[in-house]
mmCIF file of C-alpha atoms in Angstrom:
data_model
loop_
_atom_site.group_PDB
_atom_site.id
_atom_site.type_symbol
_atom_site.label_atom_id
_atom_site.label_comp_id
_atom_site.label_asym_id
_atom_site.label_seq_id
_atom_site.Cartn_x
_atom_site.Cartn_y
_atom_site.Cartn_z
ATOM 1 C CA MET Y 1 104.743 113.018 57.739
ATOM 2 C CA THR Y 2 102.813 112.829 54.404
ATOM 3 C CA ASP Y 3 101.901 115.849 52.248
ATOM 4 C CA GLU Y 4 98.224 115.336 53.158
ATOM 5 C CA SER Y 5 98.870 115.422 56.900
ATOM 6 C CA GLY Y 6 101.225 118.383 56.538
ATOM 7 C CA GLY Y 7 98.625 120.283 54.526
ATOM 8 C CA ALA Y 8 95.952 119.483 57.066
ATOM 9 C CA ALA Y 9 98.150 120.817 59.848
ATOM 10 C CA VAL Y 10 98.733 124.080 57.954
ATOM 11 C CA ILE Y 11 95.025 124.481 57.266
ATOM 12 C CA ALA Y 12 94.142 123.758 60.908
ATOM 13 C CA SER Y 13 96.757 126.239 62.099
ATOM 14 C CA SER Y 14 95.426 128.911 59.717
ATOM 15 C CA VAL Y 15 91.853 128.322 60.864
ATOM 16 C CA VAL Y 16 92.799 128.581 64.541
ATOM 17 C CA ARG Y 17 94.847 131.713 63.911
ATOM 18 C CA GLY Y 18 92.004 133.247 61.906
ATOM 19 C CA LEU Y 19 89.430 132.539 64.601
ATOM 20 C CA ALA Y 20 91.743 133.959 67.243
ATOM 21 C CA GLY Y 21 92.305 137.072 65.120
ATOM 22 C CA MET Y 22 88.593 137.533 64.576
ATOM 23 C CA ALA Y 23 87.843 137.159 68.262
ATOM 24 C CA LEU Y 24 90.625 139.525 69.278
ATOM 25 C CA GLY Y 25 89.653 142.016 66.552
ATOM 26 C CA THR Y 26 86.022 141.957 67.639
ATOM 27 C CA ALA Y 27 86.938 142.463 71.305
ATOM 28 C CA MET Y 28 89.334 145.296 70.499
ATOM 29 C CA GLY Y 29 86.789 146.879 68.181
ATOM 30 C CA LEU Y 30 84.167 146.920 70.911
ATOM 31 C CA ALA Y 31 86.623 148.337 73.416
ATOM 32 C CA GLN Y 32 87.876 150.995 71.021
ATOM 33 C CA ALA Y 33 84.337 151.908 69.983
ATOM 34 C CA ALA Y 34 83.490 152.453 73.618
ATOM 35 C CA SER Y 35 86.519 154.735 73.962
ATOM 36 C CA GLY Y 36 85.891 156.608 70.714
ATOM 37 C CA VAL Y 37 88.599 154.927 68.599
ATOM 38 C CA SER Y 38 87.706 154.307 64.952
ATOM 39 C CA GLY Y 39 86.699 150.888 63.650
ATOM 40 C CA VAL Y 40 89.311 151.222 60.893
ATOM 41 C CA GLU Y 41 92.134 150.946 63.423
ATOM 42 C CA ALA Y 42 90.460 147.957 65.028
ATOM 43 C CA THR Y 43 90.210 146.240 61.643
ATOM 44 C CA ALA Y 44 93.877 146.972 60.955
ATOM 45 C CA THR Y 45 94.839 145.468 64.307
ATOM 46 C CA ALA Y 46 92.898 142.307 63.543
ATOM 47 C CA THR Y 47 94.703 142.085 60.206
ATOM 48 C CA CYS Y 48 98.089 142.171 61.987
ATOM 49 C CA VAL Y 49 96.981 139.450 64.386
ATOM 50 C CA GLN Y 50 96.161 137.121 61.480
ATOM 51 C CA GLU Y 51 99.633 137.515 59.909
ATOM 52 C CA ALA Y 52 101.334 134.066 60.081
ATOM 53 C CA ASP Y 53 104.973 135.216 59.821
ATOM 54 C CA ALA Y 54 106.333 136.689 63.060
ATOM 55 C CA ALA Y 55 108.571 139.275 61.372
ATOM 56 C CA LEU Y 56 105.816 140.451 59.017
ATOM 57 C CA ARG Y 57 103.374 140.620 61.930
ATOM 58 C CA LEU Y 58 105.779 142.885 63.838
ATOM 59 C CA ALA Y 59 106.226 145.113 60.778
ATOM 60 C CA CYS Y 60 102.420 145.356 60.482
ATOM 61 C CA TYR Y 61 102.175 146.659 64.041
ATOM 62 C CA ASP Y 62 104.999 149.127 63.323
ATOM 63 C CA ARG Y 63 103.131 150.513 60.314
ATOM 64 C CA LEU Y 64 99.899 150.700 62.294
ATOM 65 C CA HIS Y 65 101.533 152.841 64.991
ATOM 66 C CA GLY Y 66 103.520 155.029 62.589
ATOM 67 C CA ARG Y 67 106.974 153.577 63.280
ATOM 68 C CA ASP Y 68 109.544 153.603 60.481
ATOM 69 C CA ALA Y 69 110.592 149.980 60.097
ATOM 70 C CA ALA Y 70 111.753 147.991 57.120
ATOM 71 C CA VAL Y 71 109.383 145.271 56.074
ATOM 72 C CA PRO Y 72 111.267 141.980 55.976
ATOM 73 C CA THR Y 73 110.293 139.281 53.552
ATOM 74 C CA PRO Y 74 109.485 135.756 54.779
ATOM 75 C CA GLN Y 75 112.814 134.628 53.261
ATOM 76 C CA THR Y 76 114.715 137.263 55.274
ATOM 77 C CA ALA Y 77 112.922 136.286 58.476
ATOM 78 C CA GLN Y 78 113.737 132.601 57.941
ATOM 79 C CA ALA Y 79 117.382 133.420 57.262
ATOM 80 C CA GLN Y 80 117.638 135.474 60.458
ATOM 81 C CA ALA Y 81 116.066 132.823 62.707
ATOM 82 C CA PRO Y 82 118.966 130.321 62.636
ATOM 83 C CA ALA Y 83 121.415 133.156 63.285
ATOM 84 C CA ALA Y 84 119.492 134.156 66.390
ATOM 85 C CA ILE Y 85 119.428 130.545 67.623
ATOM 86 C CA THR Y 86 123.154 130.194 67.015
ATOM 87 C CA ALA Y 87 123.895 133.385 68.911
ATOM 88 C CA SER Y 88 121.854 132.236 71.897
ATOM 89 C CA THR Y 89 123.499 128.807 72.080
ATOM 90 C CA ALA Y 90 127.047 129.884 71.246
ATOM 91 C CA SER Y 91 127.403 131.475 74.680
ATOM 92 C CA GLY Y 92 127.392 127.972 76.189
ATOM 93 C CA ALA Y 93 124.951 128.937 78.945
ATOM 94 C CA PRO Y 94 123.237 125.796 80.279
ATOM 95 C CA THR Y 95 119.492 125.497 79.964
ATOM 96 C CA ALA Y 96 117.779 126.237 83.262
ATOM 97 C CA PRO Y 97 116.387 122.997 84.738
ATOM 98 C CA LEU Y 98 112.718 122.552 85.508
ATOM 99 C CA VAL Y 99 112.145 122.751 89.251
ATOM 100 C CA VAL Y 100 109.269 122.808 91.737
ATOM 101 C CA GLY Y 101 109.434 126.003 93.791
ATOM 102 C CA LYS Y 102 111.596 129.105 93.577
ATOM 103 C CA ALA Y 103 114.458 129.807 91.160
ATOM 104 C CA PRO Y 104 117.403 129.993 90.825
ATOM 105 C CA VAL Y 105 118.364 126.518 91.971
ATOM 106 C CA PRO Y 106 121.418 126.353 94.298
ATOM 107 C CA GLN Y 107 124.276 124.519 92.585
ATOM 108 C CA ASP Y 108 126.811 123.832 95.343
ATOM 109 C CA THR Y 109 124.711 122.194 98.067
ATOM 110 C CA HIS Y 110 125.094 118.565 99.108
ATOM 111 C CA LEU Y 111 121.748 117.484 97.669
ATOM 112 C CA SER Y 112 122.268 119.465 94.448
ATOM 113 C CA GLN Y 113 125.528 117.653 93.777
ATOM 114 C CA ARG Y 114 124.117 114.289 94.841
ATOM 115 C CA TRP Y 115 121.100 114.485 92.493
ATOM 116 C CA ASP Y 116 122.303 117.015 89.890
ATOM 117 C CA LEU Y 117 119.384 119.259 90.798
ATOM 118 C CA ALA Y 118 120.837 122.287 89.000
ATOM 119 C CA GLY Y 119 121.482 120.337 85.792
ATOM 120 C CA GLN Y 120 125.241 120.955 85.834
ATOM 121 C CA SER Y 121 126.236 117.323 85.135
ATOM 122 C CA SER Y 122 123.408 116.081 82.996
ATOM 123 C CA THR Y 123 125.345 113.421 81.043
ATOM 124 C CA LEU Y 124 123.008 110.464 80.837
ATOM 125 C CA PHE Y 125 124.125 106.959 81.905
ATOM 126 C CA ALA Y 126 127.317 108.282 83.535
ATOM 127 C CA PRO Y 127 127.908 106.392 86.820
ATOM 128 C CA ARG Y 128 128.106 108.280 90.088
ATOM 129 C CA VAL Y 129 128.138 107.274 93.751
ATOM 130 C CA HIS Y 130 124.719 106.610 95.327
ATOM 131 C CA LYS Y 131 125.330 105.638 98.962
ATOM 132 C CA PRO Y 132 128.674 105.670 100.825
ATOM 133 C CA VAL Y 133 131.365 103.385 99.381
ATOM 134 C CA TYR Y 134 133.437 102.004 102.242
ATOM 135 C CA LEU Y 135 135.604 99.151 103.501
ATOM 136 C CA LEU Y 136 135.616 98.131 107.159
ATOM 137 C CA PRO Y 137 138.486 95.616 107.616
ATOM 138 C CA ALA Y 138 137.174 94.759 111.061
ATOM 139 C CA THR Y 139 133.706 94.817 112.628
ATOM 140 C CA TRP Y 140 132.647 93.298 115.923
ATOM 141 C CA THR Y 141 129.179 92.260 117.148
ATOM 142 C CA ASN Y 142 127.985 91.473 120.639
ATOM 143 C CA LYS Y 143 125.673 88.728 119.329
ATOM 144 C CA VAL Y 144 126.415 86.261 116.517
ATOM 145 C CA ASN Y 145 123.442 84.840 114.638
ATOM 146 C CA LEU Y 146 124.331 81.159 114.969
ATOM 147 C CA GLN Y 147 120.869 79.920 113.934
ATOM 148 C CA PRO Y 148 119.219 82.335 111.462
ATOM 149 C CA SER Y 149 115.454 81.878 111.401
ATOM 150 C CA SER Y 150 112.215 83.084 109.806
ATOM 151 C CA PRO Y 151 108.533 82.190 110.378
ATOM 152 C CA SER Y 152 108.304 80.884 106.808
ATOM 153 C CA PRO Y 153 108.499 77.088 106.482
ATOM 154 C CA ASP Y 154 111.990 75.658 105.842
ATOM 155 C CA HIS Y 155 113.628 79.052 106.504
ATOM 156 C CA SER Y 156 115.316 78.242 109.847
ATOM 157 C CA VAL Y 157 118.747 76.697 110.387
ATOM 158 C CA PRO Y 158 118.378 73.733 112.816
ATOM 159 C CA PHE Y 159 122.016 73.722 114.010
ATOM 160 C CA ASP Y 160 124.699 76.203 115.059
ATOM 161 C CA LEU Y 161 126.772 77.749 112.266
ATOM 162 C CA ASP Y 162 130.535 78.123 112.669
ATOM 163 C CA LEU Y 163 130.764 81.906 112.765
ATOM 164 C CA SER Y 164 133.062 84.486 114.367
ATOM 165 C CA ALA Y 165 132.053 87.742 116.070
ATOM 166 C CA VAL Y 166 134.738 89.602 114.087
ATOM 167 C CA GLU Y 167 134.395 90.011 110.312
ATOM 168 C CA ALA Y 168 135.039 92.484 107.487
ATOM 169 C CA LYS Y 169 132.320 94.510 105.789
ATOM 170 C CA TYR Y 170 132.232 96.582 102.623
ATOM 171 C CA GLN Y 171 129.654 98.447 100.553
ATOM 172 C CA LEU Y 172 129.545 99.460 96.874
ATOM 173 C CA SER Y 173 126.813 101.776 95.599
ATOM 174 C CA PHE Y 174 126.301 103.531 92.252
ATOM 175 C CA LYS Y 175 123.555 105.212 90.255
ATOM 176 C CA SER Y 176 123.073 106.644 86.748
ATOM 177 C CA LYS Y 177 120.645 109.162 85.332
ATOM 178 C CA LEU Y 178 118.548 107.640 82.539
ATOM 179 C CA ASP Y 179 116.412 110.668 81.643
ATOM 180 C CA ASP Y 180 116.624 114.390 82.491
ATOM 181 C CA GLN Y 181 112.967 115.321 82.051
ATOM 182 C CA VAL Y 182 110.526 112.427 81.888
ATOM 183 C CA LEU Y 183 107.722 113.321 79.427
ATOM 184 C CA GLY Y 184 108.815 116.964 79.559
ATOM 185 C CA THR Y 185 108.290 117.236 83.332
ATOM 186 C CA PRO Y 186 110.846 118.164 86.039
ATOM 187 C CA VAL Y 187 111.037 114.457 86.985
ATOM 188 C CA SER Y 188 114.351 112.694 86.339
ATOM 189 C CA LEU Y 189 114.745 108.921 86.063
ATOM 190 C CA TRP Y 190 117.616 107.049 87.762
ATOM 191 C CA ALA Y 191 118.811 103.457 88.105
ATOM 192 C CA ALA Y 192 120.799 102.508 91.221
ATOM 193 C CA TYR Y 193 122.555 99.461 92.643
ATOM 194 C CA THR Y 194 123.928 98.866 96.135
ATOM 195 C CA GLN Y 195 125.772 95.801 97.406
ATOM 196 C CA SER Y 196 126.995 95.205 100.958
ATOM 197 C CA SER Y 197 128.917 92.121 102.089
ATOM 198 C CA ARG Y 198 129.941 90.598 105.451
ATOM 199 C CA TRP Y 199 133.102 88.505 105.106
ATOM 200 C CA GLN Y 200 134.349 86.062 107.760
ATOM 201 C CA VAL Y 201 137.899 86.733 106.621
ATOM 202 C CA TYR Y 202 139.400 85.929 110.047
ATOM 203 C CA ASN Y 203 137.531 82.614 110.382
ATOM 204 C CA GLY Y 204 140.157 80.272 108.927
ATOM 205 C CA ALA Y 205 138.592 77.196 110.515
ATOM 206 C CA ALA Y 206 135.480 77.704 108.340
ATOM 207 C CA SER Y 207 137.475 78.538 105.136
ATOM 208 C CA ARG Y 208 136.835 82.317 105.475
ATOM 209 C CA PRO Y 209 133.353 82.388 103.865
ATOM 210 C CA PHE Y 210 131.251 85.373 102.840
ATOM 211 C CA ARG Y 211 128.574 85.112 105.499
ATOM 212 C CA GLU Y 212 126.024 87.501 103.957
ATOM 213 C CA THR Y 213 125.741 89.705 100.865
ATOM 214 C CA ASN Y 214 122.749 91.951 100.240
ATOM 215 C CA TYR Y 215 121.902 93.018 96.668
ATOM 216 C CA GLU Y 216 119.743 96.115 96.203
ATOM 217 C CA PRO Y 217 118.796 97.350 92.704
ATOM 218 C CA GLU Y 218 116.235 100.141 92.356
ATOM 219 C CA ILE Y 219 114.572 102.492 89.879
ATOM 220 C CA ILE Y 220 114.106 106.074 91.126
ATOM 221 C CA LEU Y 221 111.994 109.029 90.005
ATOM 222 C CA ALA Y 222 113.318 112.294 91.471
ATOM 223 C CA VAL Y 223 111.765 115.779 91.414
ATOM 224 C CA PRO Y 224 114.042 118.803 92.062
ATOM 225 C CA MET Y 225 112.581 121.328 94.504
ATOM 226 C CA ASN Y 226 113.500 124.676 95.995
ATOM 227 C CA VAL Y 227 110.812 125.280 98.622
ATOM 228 C CA PRO Y 228 111.611 127.034 101.938
ATOM 229 C CA VAL Y 229 109.846 125.539 104.968
ATOM 230 C CA ALA Y 230 110.482 126.582 108.587
ATOM 231 C CA GLY Y 231 114.092 127.582 107.992
ATOM 232 C CA TRP Y 232 114.830 124.506 105.892
ATOM 233 C CA ASN Y 233 114.872 124.197 102.102
ATOM 234 C CA LEU Y 234 113.055 121.230 100.550
ATOM 235 C CA ARG Y 235 115.372 120.155 97.734
ATOM 236 C CA VAL Y 236 114.222 116.830 96.288
ATOM 237 C CA ALA Y 237 111.309 114.412 96.445
ATOM 238 C CA SER Y 238 111.645 110.897 95.051
ATOM 239 C CA LEU Y 239 109.777 107.639 94.576
ATOM 240 C CA SER Y 240 111.586 104.357 93.978
ATOM 241 C CA LEU Y 241 110.870 100.706 93.290
ATOM 242 C CA ASN Y 242 113.348 98.778 95.428
ATOM 243 C CA HIS Y 243 114.320 95.091 95.564
ATOM 244 C CA GLN Y 244 116.612 93.665 98.239
ATOM 245 C CA SER Y 245 117.721 90.048 98.580
ATOM 246 C CA ASN Y 246 120.682 87.966 99.700
ATOM 247 C CA GLY Y 247 120.739 85.466 96.830
ATOM 248 C CA ARG Y 248 120.856 82.465 99.160
ATOM 249 C CA SER Y 249 119.065 79.139 98.965
ATOM 250 C CA LEU Y 250 116.902 77.705 101.745
ATOM 251 C CA PRO Y 251 116.987 77.944 104.673
ATOM 252 C CA LEU Y 252 118.943 81.241 104.431
ATOM 253 C CA SER Y 253 117.021 82.927 101.604
ATOM 254 C CA ARG Y 254 115.753 86.413 102.507
ATOM 255 C CA SER Y 255 114.172 89.049 100.213
ATOM 256 C CA TRP Y 256 111.533 91.761 99.889
ATOM 257 C CA ASN Y 257 110.270 94.419 97.492
ATOM 258 C CA ARG Y 258 109.295 97.970 98.449
ATOM 259 C CA VAL Y 259 108.012 101.253 97.093
ATOM 260 C CA ILE Y 260 110.038 103.938 98.880
ATOM 261 C CA GLY Y 261 109.124 107.607 99.090
ATOM 262 C CA SER Y 262 111.624 110.264 100.083
ATOM 263 C CA LEU Y 263 111.633 113.943 100.972
ATOM 264 C CA ALA Y 264 115.017 115.604 101.548
ATOM 265 C CA ALA Y 265 115.778 119.077 102.897
ATOM 266 C CA GLU Y 266 118.848 121.183 103.678
ATOM 267 C CA ARG Y 267 119.714 123.908 106.136
ATOM 268 C CA GLY Y 268 123.261 125.175 105.773
ATOM 269 C CA GLU Y 269 125.496 122.166 106.464
ATOM 270 C CA TRP Y 270 122.587 120.066 107.747
ATOM 271 C CA VAL Y 271 120.758 117.537 105.545
ATOM 272 C CA ALA Y 272 117.621 115.648 106.596
ATOM 273 C CA GLU Y 273 115.793 112.932 104.665
ATOM 274 C CA PHE Y 274 112.577 111.104 105.559
ATOM 275 C CA ARG Y 275 112.037 107.772 103.757
ATOM 276 C CA PRO Y 276 108.784 105.876 104.415
ATOM 277 C CA TRP Y 277 108.157 102.693 102.460
ATOM 278 C CA LEU Y 278 105.398 100.264 101.586
ATOM 279 C CA ARG Y 279 106.203 96.591 101.215
ATOM 280 C CA LEU Y 280 104.856 94.833 98.130
ATOM 281 C CA ARG Y 281 103.219 91.679 99.438
ATOM 282 C CA GLU Y 282 104.047 88.249 98.036
ATOM 283 C CA LYS Y 283 102.226 84.951 98.060
ATOM 284 C CA PRO Y 284 102.753 83.160 101.409
ATOM 285 C CA ALA Y 285 104.574 80.315 99.649
ATOM 286 C CA ASP Y 286 107.050 82.816 98.128
ATOM 287 C CA ASP Y 287 107.556 85.025 101.180
ATOM 288 C CA ASP Y 288 110.972 84.480 102.812
ATOM 289 C CA ASN Y 289 110.279 86.811 105.734
ATOM 290 C CA PRO Y 290 106.625 87.788 106.299
ATOM 291 C CA ASP Y 291 107.361 89.826 109.437
ATOM 292 C CA VAL Y 292 110.380 91.760 108.126
ATOM 293 C CA GLN Y 293 108.673 95.167 108.512
ATOM 294 C CA ASP Y 294 108.104 94.542 112.216
ATOM 295 C CA TYR Y 295 111.888 94.379 112.675
ATOM 296 C CA ILE Y 296 113.664 96.453 109.992
ATOM 297 C CA GLY Y 297 110.829 98.987 110.054
ATOM 298 C CA ARG Y 298 108.413 100.851 107.824
ATOM 299 C CA GLY Y 299 110.498 103.955 107.348
ATOM 300 C CA GLU Y 300 113.694 105.726 108.285
ATOM 301 C CA LEU Y 301 114.990 109.201 109.093
ATOM 302 C CA LEU Y 302 118.510 110.250 108.139
ATOM 303 C CA ILE Y 303 120.135 113.396 109.543
ATOM 304 C CA SER Y 304 123.626 114.482 108.469
ATOM 305 C CA ARG Y 305 125.903 117.300 109.648
ATOM 306 C CA TYR Y 306 128.950 118.359 107.620
ATOM 307 C CA TRP Y 307 131.879 120.544 108.545
ATOM 308 C CA GLY Y 308 135.004 120.633 106.417
ATOM 309 C CA ASP Y 309 136.151 117.071 105.710
ATOM 310 C CA HIS Y 310 134.130 115.687 108.611
ATOM 311 C CA ALA Y 311 130.577 114.338 108.553
ATOM 312 C CA ILE Y 312 128.269 112.625 111.019
ATOM 313 C CA THR Y 313 125.106 110.791 109.900
ATOM 314 C CA LEU Y 314 122.397 109.333 112.118
ATOM 315 C CA GLN Y 315 119.981 106.779 110.648
ATOM 316 C CA ALA Y 316 116.893 105.826 112.680
ATOM 317 C CA ARG Y 317 114.350 103.174 111.645
ATOM 318 C CA HIS Y 318 111.147 102.028 113.321
ATOM 319 C CA SER Y 319 108.330 99.562 112.755
ATOM 320 C CA LEU Y 320 105.735 102.287 113.507
ATOM 321 C CA LYS Y 321 103.932 99.776 115.720
ATOM 322 C CA GLY Y 322 103.393 99.619 119.457
ATOM 323 C CA GLY Y 323 103.754 96.975 122.128
ATOM 324 C CA GLU Y 324 105.772 93.876 121.284
ATOM 325 C CA ARG Y 325 105.964 94.961 117.633
ATOM 326 C CA SER Y 326 107.692 98.238 118.499
ATOM 327 C CA ARG Y 327 111.165 97.583 117.104
ATOM 328 C CA GLY Y 328 113.761 99.366 115.028
ATOM 329 C CA SER Y 329 117.403 100.382 114.909
ATOM 330 C CA ALA Y 330 119.817 103.290 115.049
ATOM 331 C CA GLN Y 331 123.086 103.676 113.155
ATOM 332 C CA LEU Y 332 125.744 106.344 113.573
ATOM 333 C CA GLU Y 333 128.481 106.994 110.990
ATOM 334 C CA TRP Y 334 131.420 109.362 111.374
ATOM 335 C CA VAL Y 335 133.666 110.330 108.450
ATOM 336 C CA PHE Y 336 137.002 112.022 109.187
ATOM 337 C CA PRO Y 337 139.954 113.077 106.991
ATOM 338 C CA MET Y 338 143.059 110.906 106.569
ATOM 339 C CA ASP Y 339 145.072 111.481 103.387
ATOM 340 C CA GLY Y 340 143.881 113.032 100.114
ATOM 341 C CA ALA Y 341 140.566 111.522 99.052
ATOM 342 C CA LEU Y 342 140.917 108.783 101.680
ATOM 343 C CA HIS Y 343 138.762 109.311 104.759
ATOM 344 C CA GLY Y 344 138.305 107.295 107.894
ATOM 345 C CA PHE Y 345 134.903 105.679 108.431
ATOM 346 C CA PHE Y 346 133.506 104.698 111.832
ATOM 347 C CA GLN Y 347 130.146 102.903 112.060
ATOM 348 C CA VAL Y 348 128.099 101.727 115.034
ATOM 349 C CA PHE Y 349 124.746 99.941 114.666
ATOM 350 C CA SER Y 350 122.267 98.888 117.343
ATOM 351 C CA GLY Y 351 118.928 97.172 116.841
ATOM 352 C CA TYR Y 352 117.339 94.878 114.270
ATOM 353 C CA GLY Y 353 118.146 94.430 110.571
ATOM 354 C CA GLU Y 354 121.891 95.017 110.228
ATOM 355 C CA SER Y 355 121.578 92.630 107.259
ATOM 356 C CA LEU Y 356 118.710 90.666 105.726
ATOM 357 C CA VAL Y 357 119.649 87.307 107.246
ATOM 358 C CA ASP Y 358 119.887 89.078 110.624
ATOM 359 C CA TYR Y 359 116.637 91.016 110.195
ATOM 360 C CA ASN Y 360 115.082 89.598 113.390
ATOM 361 C CA LEU Y 361 118.268 89.534 115.479
ATOM 362 C CA ARG Y 362 118.924 92.361 117.942
ATOM 363 C CA GLN Y 363 122.610 93.206 118.116
ATOM 364 C CA THR Y 364 125.151 95.986 118.506
ATOM 365 C CA LYS Y 365 127.867 96.105 115.852
ATOM 366 C CA VAL Y 366 130.914 98.382 115.616
ATOM 367 C CA GLY Y 367 133.273 98.796 112.657
ATOM 368 C CA LEU Y 368 136.214 100.953 111.591
ATOM 369 C CA GLY Y 369 137.667 101.452 108.125
ATOM 370 C CA VAL Y 370 137.956 103.842 105.197
ATOM 371 C CA THR Y 371 135.750 105.486 102.583
ATOM 372 C CA ILE Y 372 136.637 107.117 99.279
ATOM 373 C CA ALA Y 373 133.290 108.460 98.012
ATOM 374 C CA GLY Y 374 129.590 108.935 98.661
ATOM 375 C CA TRP Y 375 129.802 110.212 102.205
ATOM 376 C CA ARG Y 376 129.025 113.815 101.204
#
């Protein structure tokens, strides 16, 4: 900042302070006159209000009311300020996070730990688990998608693929906090990435190919909350820009972009999250799957129950349409203890959209494996 701009700021500050002092002095003078208090005291009060230095202003009020207080100099006040700041920060107490609703913010709940709502682990860019990380060495489906198809031109396989009903599946998912308080608001900014793969590891005749991998990067804005509603506690609201694709060439290419809203609440060891989304439309020539929302859905509800080292999560999706377009899916996951941080992971899926290439295939799929993180 230049000397001119600095001087202008000082002058502006002095003018504002002077006007405020005059207004306050006038108001107090009128009030005191009405109550029989002398105008001299009102003038003295206005003089204290106009004092720029905080310590000198306090000493002025002390003198006005007959208190015996030493009058510090501006140099003394400036020397004491850093000491006060040091004393307040030396205790190591974390700064209270901004939050929508009531304080204090619970620190040990599932959603607090998942989204750092209490600001206990505010290290930026540090990776943490986003969705469950698991490995299912064996999954089985009652219906193999031998001819994946889509209404888009050149997006349907004209012959049967050599696929097995038994395959392995795994998922990796991480996120990092990019900003604690966006523009000074309670909103935090996150980046997340999830990848899930289906591997035909037991299909030696077809050279054990990876049948389908879904890539899902997203940017998330999250707002911490502490709002009681009907016995539940609303804990976080979020809005994300989400891309999901399988990275394949025609005729197997599938992809879509969404804006996803989320509202999550807790009640003891129960967690519920409602996630509606809006698909971002593409040009017809670029759309791999124009009817994907009529199968995978337009929103989902997740309900989890935890007890000890066990957890059960139900995920329900629906197209929010009636008649022939009324479709969706349900998925149940059960986590159970095994050894140390290793937990068993059981998953059963029924409906449409187990993966992007299978978005319009109705199937039931069951898998068993292990998880090491993200299930809480």
